Tab-separated table of C-alpha atoms and ligand atoms in Angstrom:
chain	number	residue	atom	x	y	z
A	28	MET	CA	78.592	0.533	146.463
A	29	ILE	CA	80.005	4.025	145.752
A	30	SER	CA	84.318	4.465	146.080
A	31	ASP	CA	85.299	6.386	149.101
A	32	LYS	CA	86.691	8.818	147.135
A	33	MET	CA	83.474	9.795	145.064
A	34	LYS	CA	81.747	9.323	148.689
A	35	GLU	CA	83.092	12.539	149.736
A	36	LEU	CA	82.830	14.507	146.559
A	37	VAL	CA	79.116	13.463	146.793
A	38	LYS	CA	79.474	15.365	150.049
A	39	ASN	CA	81.233	18.163	149.314
A	40	ASN	CA	79.060	18.715	146.424
A	41	SER	CA	79.201	22.101	144.552
A	42	VAL	CA	77.718	24.449	146.648
A	43	ILE	CA	76.846	27.127	143.686
A	44	ARG	CA	75.267	23.868	141.863
A	45	GLU	CA	73.412	23.467	144.837
A	46	MET	CA	72.328	26.929	144.841
A	47	PHE	CA	71.192	26.499	141.183
A	48	GLU	CA	69.166	24.177	141.342
A	49	GLU	CA	67.843	25.716	144.668
A	50	GLY	CA	67.094	28.932	142.275
A	51	LYS	CA	64.706	27.059	140.042
A	52	ASN	CA	62.636	25.345	142.738
A	53	LEU	CA	62.405	29.169	143.972
A	54	LYS	CA	61.306	30.119	140.578
A	55	LYS	CA	58.591	27.327	140.660
A	56	ILE	CA	57.067	28.830	143.611
A	57	TYR	CA	57.539	32.749	143.682
A	58	GLY	CA	57.625	33.442	139.554
A	59	GLU	CA	60.702	34.091	137.342
A	60	GLU	CA	60.693	37.563	137.672
A	61	ASN	CA	60.694	37.525	141.353
A	62	VAL	CA	64.205	35.182	142.387
A	63	TYR	CA	67.512	37.477	141.877
A	64	ASP	CA	69.880	33.903	140.825
A	65	PHE	CA	72.978	35.265	141.064
A	66	SER	CA	74.119	31.922	141.454
A	67	LEU	CA	75.558	30.773	138.373
A	68	GLY	CA	78.510	32.113	135.402
A	69	ASN	CA	76.062	31.513	132.883
A	70	PRO	CA	75.629	34.298	130.360
A	71	SER	CA	72.440	35.355	129.380
A	72	THR	CA	73.975	38.024	126.552
A	73	PRO	CA	73.028	37.181	123.133
A	74	VAL	CA	75.143	34.821	121.533
A	75	PRO	CA	76.957	35.989	118.384
A	76	SER	CA	74.678	35.936	115.454
A	77	GLU	CA	77.621	34.501	113.559
A	78	VAL	CA	77.512	31.387	115.639
A	79	ASN	CA	74.012	30.276	114.754
A	80	ASP	CA	74.322	31.265	111.463
A	81	SER	CA	77.642	28.662	111.290
A	82	ILE	CA	75.696	26.393	112.984
A	83	ILE	CA	72.754	26.183	110.034
A	84	GLU	CA	75.330	26.465	107.367
A	85	LEU	CA	77.721	23.407	108.802
A	86	LEU	CA	74.079	21.439	109.469
A	87	GLU	CA	72.833	22.432	105.705
A	88	ASN	CA	76.359	21.929	103.693
A	89	GLN	CA	78.328	19.482	105.744
A	90	LYS	CA	75.189	16.954	107.185
A	91	ASP	CA	76.665	14.139	106.711
A	92	THR	CA	80.572	14.662	108.019
A	93	ILE	CA	80.146	16.600	110.753
A	94	HIS	CA	79.005	14.783	113.305
A	95	GLY	CA	82.071	12.349	113.583
A	96	TYR	CA	84.790	11.856	115.678
A	97	THR	CA	87.655	14.114	115.374
A	98	SER	CA	91.289	13.285	115.877
A	99	ASN	CA	91.867	13.131	119.558
A	100	ASN	CA	93.785	16.987	119.707
A	101	GLY	CA	90.943	18.063	116.907
A	102	PHE	CA	90.391	19.020	113.696
A	103	GLU	CA	93.737	21.039	112.263
A	104	ASP	CA	91.827	23.548	110.187
A	105	VAL	CA	90.236	24.678	112.961
A	106	ARG	CA	93.827	24.221	115.528
A	107	ASN	CA	95.259	26.565	112.367
A	108	SER	CA	92.413	29.151	112.628
A	109	VAL	CA	92.964	29.607	116.695
A	110	ALA	CA	96.735	29.838	116.197
A	111	ILE	CA	96.619	32.675	113.322
A	112	SER	CA	93.512	34.622	115.305
A	113	LEU	CA	96.164	34.114	118.827
A	114	ASN	CA	99.493	35.438	116.728
A	115	LYS	CA	97.293	38.217	115.355
A	116	LYS	CA	95.727	39.845	118.555
A	117	TYR	CA	99.346	39.079	120.803
A	118	ASN	CA	101.815	39.159	118.275
A	119	THR	CA	102.978	35.174	118.770
A	120	ASN	CA	104.351	32.878	116.630
A	121	PHE	CA	101.834	29.758	117.365
A	122	ASN	CA	100.918	26.691	115.224
A	123	SER	CA	98.216	23.924	114.601
A	124	ASN	CA	100.289	21.725	116.651
A	125	ASN	CA	100.592	23.968	119.638
A	126	ILE	CA	96.802	24.011	120.476
A	127	ILE	CA	94.512	21.148	121.480
A	128	MET	CA	90.740	21.313	120.836
A	129	THR	CA	88.886	20.412	124.486
A	130	VAL	CA	85.503	19.846	126.470
A	131	GLY	CA	85.647	23.644	127.656
A	132	ALA	CA	88.324	24.448	130.140
A	133	ALA	CA	86.902	22.836	132.879
A	134	SER	CA	88.385	19.249	130.425
A	135	GLY	CA	91.260	21.256	129.287
A	136	LEU	CA	92.172	21.200	132.674
A	137	ASN	CA	91.635	17.874	133.684
A	138	ILE	CA	93.703	17.265	130.574
A	139	VAL	CA	96.839	19.169	131.713
A	140	LEU	CA	96.639	17.736	135.247
A	141	LYS	CA	96.384	14.235	134.071
A	142	SER	CA	99.382	14.989	132.110
A	143	ILE	CA	101.784	16.469	134.370
A	144	LEU	CA	101.196	15.237	138.034
A	145	ASN	CA	102.359	12.110	139.893
A	146	LYS	CA	101.209	11.331	143.563
A	147	ASP	CA	101.328	13.323	146.125
A	148	GLU	CA	102.736	16.176	143.593
A	149	GLU	CA	100.996	19.665	144.409
A	150	VAL	CA	99.515	22.468	142.403
A	151	ILE	CA	99.453	25.658	144.509
A	152	VAL	CA	95.841	27.860	143.805
A	153	PHE	CA	95.539	31.536	144.557
A	154	ALA	CA	92.731	31.919	147.590
A	155	PRO	CA	89.611	33.124	146.534
A	156	TYR	CA	89.851	30.431	143.507
A	157	PHE	CA	87.342	28.476	141.074
A	158	SER	CA	86.427	25.903	143.668
A	159	GLU	CA	86.761	22.821	140.952
A	160	TYR	CA	90.266	23.326	141.006
A	161	LYS	CA	90.206	20.891	144.324
A	162	CYS	CA	88.540	18.367	142.975
A	163	TYR	CA	90.504	18.311	139.534
A	164	ILE	CA	93.793	18.443	141.076
A	165	GLU	CA	92.464	15.394	143.258
A	166	ASN	CA	90.961	13.314	140.124
A	167	TYR	CA	94.866	13.275	139.195
A	168	ASP	CA	96.359	12.077	143.209
A	169	GLY	CA	97.671	15.715	143.757
A	170	LYS	CA	97.759	18.149	146.369
A	171	ILE	CA	96.004	21.744	146.348
A	172	VAL	CA	98.081	24.207	148.341
A	173	ILE	CA	96.393	27.075	148.615
A	174	ILE	CA	97.702	30.863	148.714
A	175	SER	CA	95.840	32.734	151.534
A	176	PRO	CA	93.250	35.379	150.281
A	177	ASN	CA	95.022	39.088	150.462
A	178	GLU	CA	92.264	41.086	150.943
A	179	GLY	CA	94.436	43.909	152.541
A	180	ASN	CA	96.015	43.931	148.675
A	181	ASN	CA	92.847	43.801	146.381
A	182	PHE	CA	92.623	40.163	147.180
A	183	ILE	CA	96.319	40.227	144.484
A	184	PRO	CA	98.214	37.578	146.056
A	185	ASP	CA	101.146	37.485	148.128
A	186	LEU	CA	103.666	36.535	145.670
A	187	LYS	CA	106.134	35.713	148.841
A	188	GLU	CA	103.786	33.267	150.499
A	189	LEU	CA	104.284	31.585	146.794
A	190	GLU	CA	107.825	31.371	146.943
A	191	SER	CA	107.787	30.461	150.562
A	192	LYS	CA	105.028	27.076	149.346
A	193	ILE	CA	107.113	26.172	146.335
A	194	ASN	CA	109.064	23.359	147.269
A	195	ASN	CA	110.252	19.646	145.615
A	196	LYS	CA	106.842	18.827	144.828
A	197	THR	CA	105.566	22.104	143.058
A	198	ARG	CA	104.020	20.646	139.507
A	199	GLY	CA	102.189	23.245	138.588
A	200	VAL	CA	100.639	26.710	139.641
A	201	ILE	CA	96.910	27.974	138.446
A	202	ILE	CA	96.783	31.397	137.759
A	203	ASN	CA	92.739	32.799	136.892
A	204	ASN	CA	92.956	35.952	135.005
A	205	PRO	CA	90.651	37.872	135.022
A	206	ASN	CA	89.210	36.431	138.435
A	207	ASN	CA	86.389	33.950	139.215
A	208	PRO	CA	85.147	35.108	142.000
A	209	THR	CA	86.705	38.506	142.870
A	210	GLY	CA	86.677	40.241	139.359
A	211	VAL	CA	90.253	41.459	139.562
A	212	VAL	CA	92.838	41.432	136.955
A	213	TYR	CA	96.217	40.712	137.526
A	214	ASP	CA	98.456	43.460	135.296
A	215	GLU	CA	101.576	43.121	133.897
A	216	SER	CA	104.531	43.586	137.536
A	217	PHE	CA	102.207	41.271	139.064
A	218	ILE	CA	102.356	38.865	136.019
A	219	LYS	CA	106.916	39.457	135.784
A	220	ASP	CA	107.059	39.053	139.162
A	221	LEU	CA	105.056	36.046	139.475
A	222	SER	CA	106.917	34.295	136.536
A	223	GLU	CA	110.225	35.691	137.537
A	224	ILE	CA	109.400	33.525	141.296
A	225	LEU	CA	108.855	30.647	138.782
A	226	VAL	CA	112.000	31.062	136.940
A	227	LYS	CA	114.022	31.016	140.201
A	228	LYS	CA	112.529	28.181	141.442
A	229	GLU	CA	112.618	25.820	138.720
A	230	LYS	CA	116.807	26.647	138.720
A	231	GLU	CA	117.063	26.148	142.415
A	232	LEU	CA	114.854	23.378	142.782
A	233	LYS	CA	115.647	21.495	139.302
A	234	ARG	CA	112.615	20.655	138.312
A	235	ASP	CA	109.602	21.666	135.785
A	236	ILE	CA	107.055	24.200	136.874
A	237	TYR	CA	103.891	24.951	134.939
A	238	LEU	CA	102.219	27.867	135.359
A	239	ILE	CA	98.288	26.936	134.174
A	240	SER	CA	96.536	30.110	133.177
A	241	ASP	CA	93.063	29.343	133.043
A	242	GLU	CA	91.844	31.945	130.766
A	243	PRO	CA	87.549	31.656	130.815
A	244	TYR	CA	87.473	35.850	131.075
A	245	ARG	CA	89.815	37.208	128.897
A	246	GLU	CA	88.155	38.942	126.923
A	247	ILE	CA	85.470	40.207	129.445
A	248	VAL	CA	87.640	43.600	130.741
A	249	TYR	CA	85.747	47.139	131.310
A	250	ASP	CA	87.513	50.416	131.748
A	251	GLY	CA	90.301	49.705	129.047
A	252	LYS	CA	91.971	47.345	131.372
A	253	LYS	CA	94.289	44.986	129.830
A	254	VAL	CA	94.840	41.253	130.359
A	255	PRO	CA	98.684	40.108	129.781
A	256	PHE	CA	99.158	37.773	127.343
A	257	ILE	CA	100.712	35.501	129.751
A	258	THR	CA	102.955	33.239	127.619
A	259	LYS	CA	105.411	35.923	126.896
A	260	TYR	CA	106.968	36.171	130.351
A	261	TYR	CA	107.661	32.527	131.540
A	262	ASN	CA	108.159	30.036	128.969
A	263	ASP	CA	106.591	26.684	130.919
A	264	THR	CA	103.004	28.458	130.458
A	265	ILE	CA	100.087	26.402	129.623
A	266	VAL	CA	96.806	28.892	128.676
A	267	VAL	CA	93.653	26.254	129.292
A	268	TYR	CA	90.602	28.688	127.364
A	269	SER	CA	87.226	27.894	126.881
A	270	TYR	CA	84.646	29.779	124.293
A	271	SER	CA	81.768	29.607	127.103
A	272	LYS	CA	81.748	33.067	128.458
A	273	SER	CA	83.426	35.030	125.083
A	274	LEU	CA	80.802	33.609	123.000
A	275	ALA	CA	78.166	32.787	125.659
A	276	ILE	CA	77.900	29.114	124.730
A	277	PRO	CA	78.801	27.235	128.336
A	278	GLY	CA	76.473	24.570	127.098
A	279	GLU	CA	77.999	23.726	124.001
A	280	ARG	CA	81.594	22.804	125.947
A	281	ILE	CA	83.910	23.868	123.635
A	282	GLY	CA	88.032	25.203	124.439
A	283	TYR	CA	91.238	24.387	123.755
A	284	VAL	CA	94.740	24.337	125.849
A	285	LEU	CA	98.027	26.071	124.063
A	286	VAL	CA	101.682	24.767	124.831
A	287	GLN	CA	103.636	26.762	123.561
A	288	ASP	CA	107.208	25.566	121.833
A	289	GLU	CA	109.013	26.770	124.237
A	290	VAL	CA	107.680	24.774	127.642
A	291	LYS	CA	110.396	22.176	128.082
A	292	ASP	CA	109.686	18.704	125.953
A	293	SER	CA	106.818	20.548	124.895
A	294	LYS	CA	106.270	17.801	122.113
A	295	ASP	CA	105.943	15.233	124.900
A	296	LEU	CA	103.015	17.384	127.182
A	297	ILE	CA	101.134	18.053	123.863
A	298	THR	CA	100.856	14.493	123.119
A	299	ALA	CA	100.400	13.611	126.441
A	300	ILE	CA	97.037	16.184	126.923
A	301	THR	CA	96.088	14.426	123.143
A	302	ILE	CA	96.012	10.904	124.876
A	303	ALA	CA	94.661	12.314	128.092
A	304	ASN	CA	91.624	13.412	126.438
A	305	ARG	CA	91.045	9.931	125.016
A	306	VAL	CA	91.892	8.539	128.625
A	307	ILE	CA	89.547	10.868	130.746
A	308	GLY	CA	86.908	9.971	127.925
A	309	CYS	CA	86.548	12.973	126.237
A	310	VAL	CA	87.675	11.202	123.072
A	311	ASN	CA	87.592	14.369	121.103
A	312	ALA	CA	86.130	18.329	121.740
A	313	PRO	CA	82.345	18.242	120.077
A	314	SER	CA	83.217	18.146	116.618
A	315	LEU	CA	80.286	20.423	115.478
A	316	MET	CA	81.347	23.046	117.808
A	317	GLN	CA	84.905	23.110	116.897
A	318	LYS	CA	84.128	23.724	113.512
A	319	VAL	CA	81.827	27.001	114.745
A	320	VAL	CA	84.750	28.537	116.888
A	321	SER	CA	86.892	28.523	113.435
A	322	LYS	CA	84.355	30.913	112.059
A	323	CYS	CA	84.584	33.288	115.274
A	324	VAL	CA	87.888	32.838	116.810
A	325	ASP	CA	88.308	36.808	116.374
A	326	ILE	CA	84.365	37.297	117.700
A	327	THR	CA	83.002	37.862	121.558
A	328	CYS	CA	79.495	38.462	122.600
A	329	ASP	CA	78.599	42.001	123.187
A	330	ILE	CA	81.142	43.117	126.581
A	331	GLU	CA	79.005	46.108	127.286
A	332	ILE	CA	76.217	44.096	128.434
A	333	TYR	CA	77.952	42.947	131.206
A	334	ASP	CA	79.543	46.703	132.203
A	335	LYS	CA	76.280	48.178	132.374
A	336	ASN	CA	74.829	44.954	134.426
A	337	ARG	CA	78.064	45.750	136.858
A	338	LYS	CA	77.842	49.330	137.154
A	339	LEU	CA	74.238	49.257	137.992
A	340	LEU	CA	74.991	46.771	140.714
A	341	TYR	CA	78.069	47.808	141.652
A	342	SER	CA	77.257	51.400	142.290
A	343	LYS	CA	73.868	50.590	143.868
A	344	LEU	CA	75.187	48.010	146.305
A	345	LYS	CA	78.296	50.751	147.767
A	346	GLU	CA	75.360	53.025	148.267
A	347	TYR	CA	73.130	51.166	150.111
A	348	GLY	CA	75.902	50.463	152.626
A	349	PHE	CA	78.071	47.349	151.177
A	350	GLU	CA	81.725	46.770	150.924
A	351	CYS	CA	81.926	45.253	147.160
A	352	ILE	CA	85.542	45.298	145.605
A	353	LYS	CA	85.491	47.069	142.399
A	354	PRO	CA	85.394	44.689	139.595
A	355	GLU	CA	87.852	44.745	136.844
A	356	GLY	CA	87.078	41.700	134.849
A	357	ALA	CA	85.006	38.686	134.251
A	358	PHE	CA	81.532	39.006	135.406
A	359	TYR	CA	81.130	38.861	139.381
A	360	LEU	CA	81.319	40.923	142.339
A	361	PHE	CA	82.704	40.168	145.257
A	362	VAL	CA	80.977	41.454	148.302
A	363	LYS	CA	81.935	41.382	151.880
A	364	SER	CA	79.257	40.166	154.295
A	365	PRO	CA	78.299	42.963	157.464
A	366	THR	CA	78.755	40.234	159.837
A	367	GLY	CA	82.303	38.757	158.439
A	368	ASP	CA	79.921	35.420	158.065
A	369	ASP	CA	79.372	34.675	154.346
A	370	LYS	CA	77.314	31.087	155.241
A	371	GLU	CA	74.897	33.431	157.079
A	372	PHE	CA	74.618	36.200	154.455
A	373	ALA	CA	73.555	34.226	151.360
A	374	ILE	CA	70.745	32.727	154.057
A	375	ARG	CA	69.557	35.792	154.792
A	376	ALA	CA	69.662	36.913	151.183
A	377	LYS	CA	67.495	34.107	150.144
A	378	LYS	CA	64.743	35.350	152.612
A	379	TYR	CA	64.552	38.000	149.535
A	380	ASN	CA	64.682	35.969	146.686
A	381	ILE	CA	68.634	36.634	146.275
A	382	LEU	CA	70.718	33.294	145.075
A	383	VAL	CA	74.414	34.633	145.767
A	384	VAL	CA	77.433	31.595	146.328
A	385	PRO	CA	79.210	32.485	149.829
A	386	ALA	CA	82.873	32.258	149.317
A	387	THR	CA	84.572	29.638	151.521
A	388	SER	CA	83.650	27.366	148.818
A	389	PHE	CA	86.356	29.171	147.124
A	390	GLY	CA	88.676	29.711	150.203
A	391	CYS	CA	87.678	32.753	151.405
A	392	LYS	CA	85.851	33.061	154.455
A	393	GLY	CA	83.398	36.128	154.822
A	394	TYR	CA	82.258	37.538	151.266
A	395	VAL	CA	79.840	36.169	148.816
A	396	ARG	CA	79.568	36.272	145.276
A	397	ILE	CA	76.889	37.474	143.249
A	398	ALA	CA	77.642	36.816	139.341
A	399	TYR	CA	76.022	39.420	137.244
A	400	CYS	CA	76.288	38.059	133.980
A	401	THR	CA	71.835	38.006	134.066
A	402	ASN	CA	69.268	39.793	132.252
A	403	TYR	CA	69.301	43.758	132.763
A	404	SER	CA	65.837	43.361	134.526
A	405	THR	CA	66.922	40.466	137.439
A	406	ILE	CA	69.245	43.410	138.801
A	407	GLU	CA	67.404	46.144	138.471
A	408	ASN	CA	64.222	44.335	140.100
A	409	SER	CA	66.690	42.822	143.208
A	410	LEU	CA	67.716	46.378	144.049
A	411	GLU	CA	64.993	47.080	146.241
A	412	SER	CA	65.390	43.775	148.078
A	413	PHE	CA	68.981	44.169	148.114
A	414	LYS	CA	68.451	47.945	149.969
A	415	LYS	CA	65.874	45.722	152.363
A	416	LEU	CA	68.799	43.359	153.059
A	417	ALA	CA	71.164	46.282	154.175
A	418	GLU	CA	68.036	48.272	156.287
A	419	GLU	CA	68.083	44.613	158.237
A	420	TYR	CA	72.159	44.852	158.896
A	421	GLY	CA	71.571	48.279	159.506
A	422	ILE	CA	74.459	49.294	157.416
A	423	LYS	CA	72.191	51.666	155.091
V	25	LIG	N1	87.940	28.091	135.271
V	25	LIG	C1	87.122	29.157	135.930
V	25	LIG	C2	87.763	30.168	136.538
V	25	LIG	C3	85.703	29.338	135.379
V	25	LIG	O1	84.800	30.286	135.889
V	25	LIG	C4	84.918	28.720	134.851
V	25	LIG	C5	83.551	28.700	134.399
V	25	LIG	O2	82.574	28.812	135.145
V	25	LIG	C6	85.602	27.156	134.053
V	25	LIG	C7	87.079	27.281	134.540
V	25	LIG	C8	84.889	25.888	133.234
V	25	LIG	O3	84.604	26.920	132.030
V	25	LIG	P1	83.775	25.723	130.814
V	25	LIG	O4	82.762	25.937	130.466
V	25	LIG	O5	85.340	26.474	129.471
V	25	LIG	O6	84.232	24.486	131.428
């Protein structure tokens, strides 16, 4: 008999994953090239050759040692190279002790939440939000508090609502920049305003409130947009990073958590996060992949490829009459349902073998998310179907 908590999770299993599985079935029926699967953020860009070369080199030169357990927080030399790379890029002053290697951002978020949450404490998220946040928070008996989607202001969150929802149960605020699913990038003035509110509320409530910055898309920005490096703005910041998207290796499960010295009781928090890695059963980040990313800390996959996809899809969908948020980062296009019903939109799109995710699952009704990290040809081939869909809606 499965637990009551798990029954709930099974019932509400990820819509994104369901779509992904459905896509695989449709491809068997109609053929790979006739299904336009925009469900999952699975990068199709080539993995940088340095990644594959490093794997081969490590397997040749360290074949007897590379597959062993590591310390819970990861190899020291790897953590050191991550710190050095960040310092070079952002003019910061981190060292290996500030870094804990993780099994991607998903486990990074889990070990952070496990380390900071007491029962019924609240974590605030901005809708639309990455749908997994809810189960991660609830895994540790926390409560998710949702700031409503700010459709009228390009989905830049309303900070007045944030301020009104911080109380003596608040333990954290999760920010995701660039944003999945909107593709919006929060600029420096937004980050400054957010930080000011958190500083004020920490003082007023006399409690630590962590800003958890979930940054798998940090490098994926367009048109010269800049993502402010968040530790500079608010002391109690914890950064969760992933190489899934920047190196196009999501199946390899590698990332890190960064806790700067300025975080209150940072040493205790780093110890807790390190032990949480073991407690939730991750033990340590994959050894081979730690060494690989350490050799690739300063590179990314070719962001131009996503930009090309973005430009084609955005311009064509606009031309066909769809209302879309112009993506500034990440690789998602947020499209308004012509009827206001996102689930109906996703079902209707499926008739044309187009798979998109209704944004109700991200806490925002009325939109769907299109993950355009596909091959360019998938986008090109899908255009006729999008056009027919627009015609069916009568918006073209
Ligand atoms: N956070 C956000 C916003 C994401 O979009 C994803 C994956 O799509 C994750 C976290 C999890 O990433 P990882 O593959 O590193 O676990």
